[in-house]
Amino acid sequence: MSRASKVTLTVTSVLAVAIVVSVHYGQRAEQAAMHAGVIRDMEQQRAKRERQADFEMQRQLEEQYRKIQHVSDSGTSESKPGG
């Protein structure tokens, strides 16, 4: 083998290995980013369920209080005493 062919073979081999390693690390980084997105989505869904549960609890409390207490709208005019 001539010196030029050895150099060409070495350079192309090193370049091929570098490309494979680069693609591998790129895929790992992409996989990590996708996993982080899944974790973020799960956290958002958990927070949404928590807020919905709080809302339902507040709605039930409001219904209970409305049964116990008489609540009138301040915007409506009821019969005024003395008038």
PDB file of C-alpha atoms in Angstrom:
ATOM      1  CA  MET A   1       0.000   0.000   0.000  1.00  0.00           C
ATOM      2  CA  SER A   2       1.250   3.424  -0.835  1.00  0.00           C
ATOM      3  CA  ARG A   3       1.588   6.156   1.707  1.00  0.00           C
ATOM      4  CA  ALA A   4      -1.245   8.196   0.140  1.00  0.00           C
ATOM      5  CA  SER A   5      -3.661   5.266   0.311  1.00  0.00           C
ATOM      6  CA  LYS A   6      -2.768   4.632   3.970  1.00  0.00           C
ATOM      7  CA  VAL A   7      -3.414   8.283   4.808  1.00  0.00           C
ATOM      8  CA  THR A   8      -6.690   8.247   2.894  1.00  0.00           C
ATOM      9  CA  LEU A   9      -7.818   5.059   4.640  1.00  0.00           C
ATOM     10  CA  THR A  10      -6.899   6.448   8.062  1.00  0.00           C
ATOM     11  CA  VAL A  11      -8.614   9.788   7.471  1.00  0.00           C
ATOM     12  CA  THR A  12     -11.811   8.208   6.165  1.00  0.00           C
ATOM     13  CA  SER A  13     -11.851   5.680   9.010  1.00  0.00           C
ATOM     14  CA  VAL A  14     -11.380   8.389  11.638  1.00  0.00           C
ATOM     15  CA  LEU A  15     -14.035  10.519   9.953  1.00  0.00           C
ATOM     16  CA  ALA A  16     -16.501   7.587   9.863  1.00  0.00           C
ATOM     17  CA  VAL A  17     -15.936   6.845  13.550  1.00  0.00           C
ATOM     18  CA  ALA A  18     -16.341  10.530  14.400  1.00  0.00           C
ATOM     19  CA  ILE A  19     -19.646  10.674  12.506  1.00  0.00           C
ATOM     20  CA  VAL A  20     -20.959   7.547  14.234  1.00  0.00           C
ATOM     21  CA  VAL A  21     -19.990   8.889  17.674  1.00  0.00           C
ATOM     22  CA  SER A  22     -21.509  12.283  16.875  1.00  0.00           C
ATOM     23  CA  VAL A  23     -24.798  10.743  15.754  1.00  0.00           C
ATOM     24  CA  HIS A  24     -24.851   8.514  18.833  1.00  0.00           C
ATOM     25  CA  TYR A  25     -24.407  11.450  21.225  1.00  0.00           C
ATOM     26  CA  GLY A  26     -26.966  13.458  19.276  1.00  0.00           C
ATOM     27  CA  GLN A  27     -29.506  10.666  19.671  1.00  0.00           C
ATOM     28  CA  ARG A  28     -28.777  10.443  23.390  1.00  0.00           C
ATOM     29  CA  ALA A  29     -29.290  14.187  23.781  1.00  0.00           C
ATOM     30  CA  GLU A  30     -32.532  14.034  21.792  1.00  0.00           C
ATOM     31  CA  GLN A  31     -33.768  11.111  23.887  1.00  0.00           C
ATOM     32  CA  ALA A  32     -32.981  13.015  27.095  1.00  0.00           C
ATOM     33  CA  ALA A  33     -34.842  16.073  25.817  1.00  0.00           C
ATOM     34  CA  MET A  34     -37.868  13.964  24.888  1.00  0.00           C
ATOM     35  CA  HIS A  35     -37.829  12.298  28.300  1.00  0.00           C
ATOM     36  CA  ALA A  36     -37.686  15.707  29.976  1.00  0.00           C
ATOM     37  CA  GLY A  37     -40.725  16.721  27.921  1.00  0.00           C
ATOM     38  CA  VAL A  38     -42.632  13.653  29.102  1.00  0.00           C
ATOM     39  CA  ILE A  39     -41.722  14.415  32.723  1.00  0.00           C
ATOM     40  CA  ARG A  40     -42.847  18.036  32.250  1.00  0.00           C
ATOM     41  CA  ASP A  41     -46.149  16.893  30.700  1.00  0.00           C
ATOM     42  CA  MET A  42     -46.774  14.478  33.565  1.00  0.00           C
ATOM     43  CA  GLU A  43     -46.135  17.283  36.067  1.00  0.00           C
ATOM     44  CA  GLN A  44     -48.531  19.583  34.209  1.00  0.00           C
ATOM     45  CA  GLN A  45     -51.221  16.880  34.195  1.00  0.00           C
ATOM     46  CA  ARG A  46     -50.698  16.281  37.919  1.00  0.00           C
ATOM     47  CA  ALA A  47     -51.020  20.007  38.630  1.00  0.00           C
ATOM     48  CA  LYS A  48     -54.161  20.181  36.485  1.00  0.00           C
ATOM     49  CA  ARG A  49     -55.737  17.250  38.363  1.00  0.00           C
ATOM     50  CA  GLU A  50     -54.810  18.924  41.641  1.00  0.00           C
ATOM     51  CA  ARG A  51     -56.401  22.223  40.587  1.00  0.00           C
ATOM     52  CA  GLN A  52     -59.511  20.383  39.370  1.00  0.00           C
ATOM     53  CA  ALA A  53     -59.791  18.541  42.705  1.00  0.00           C
ATOM     54  CA  ASP A  54     -59.448  21.862  44.573  1.00  0.00           C
ATOM     55  CA  PHE A  55     -62.117  23.396  42.356  1.00  0.00           C
ATOM     56  CA  GLU A  56     -64.490  20.476  42.980  1.00  0.00           C
ATOM     57  CA  MET A  57     -63.904  20.694  46.719  1.00  0.00           C
ATOM     58  CA  GLN A  58     -64.628  24.430  46.676  1.00  0.00           C
ATOM     59  CA  ARG A  59     -67.775  23.835  44.617  1.00  0.00           C
ATOM     60  CA  GLN A  60     -69.004  21.217  47.097  1.00  0.00           C
ATOM     61  CA  LEU A  61     -68.275  23.535  50.013  1.00  0.00           C
ATOM     62  CA  GLU A  62     -70.176  26.309  48.271  1.00  0.00           C
ATOM     63  CA  GLU A  63     -73.174  24.014  47.783  1.00  0.00           C
ATOM     64  CA  GLN A  64     -73.084  23.027  51.456  1.00  0.00           C
ATOM     65  CA  TYR A  65     -72.873  26.648  52.564  1.00  0.00           C
ATOM     66  CA  ARG A  66     -75.731  27.624  50.266  1.00  0.00           C
ATOM     67  CA  LYS A  67     -77.885  24.929  51.886  1.00  0.00           C
ATOM     68  CA  ILE A  68     -77.052  26.215  55.364  1.00  0.00           C
ATOM     69  CA  GLN A  69     -77.055  29.960  54.694  1.00  0.00           C
ATOM     70  CA  HIS A  70     -79.491  32.083  52.771  1.00  0.00           C
ATOM     71  CA  VAL A  71     -77.545  33.845  50.039  1.00  0.00           C
ATOM     72  CA  SER A  72     -79.114  36.623  48.033  1.00  0.00           C
ATOM     73  CA  ASP A  73     -77.662  38.434  45.074  1.00  0.00           C
ATOM     74  CA  SER A  74     -76.730  42.014  45.911  1.00  0.00           C
ATOM     75  CA  GLY A  75     -77.853  43.140  42.457  1.00  0.00           C
ATOM     76  CA  THR A  76     -81.533  42.265  42.933  1.00  0.00           C
ATOM     77  CA  SER A  77     -83.880  44.629  44.734  1.00  0.00           C
ATOM     78  CA  GLU A  78     -86.139  43.016  47.284  1.00  0.00           C
ATOM     79  CA  SER A  79     -89.039  44.707  48.948  1.00  0.00           C
ATOM     80  CA  LYS A  80     -87.657  47.425  51.172  1.00  0.00           C
ATOM     81  CA  PRO A  81     -89.163  47.931  54.592  1.00  0.00           C
ATOM     82  CA  GLY A  82     -90.997  51.196  54.982  1.00  0.00           C
ATOM     83  CA  GLY A  83     -91.394  51.808  51.308  1.00  0.00           C
TER      84      GLY A  83
END
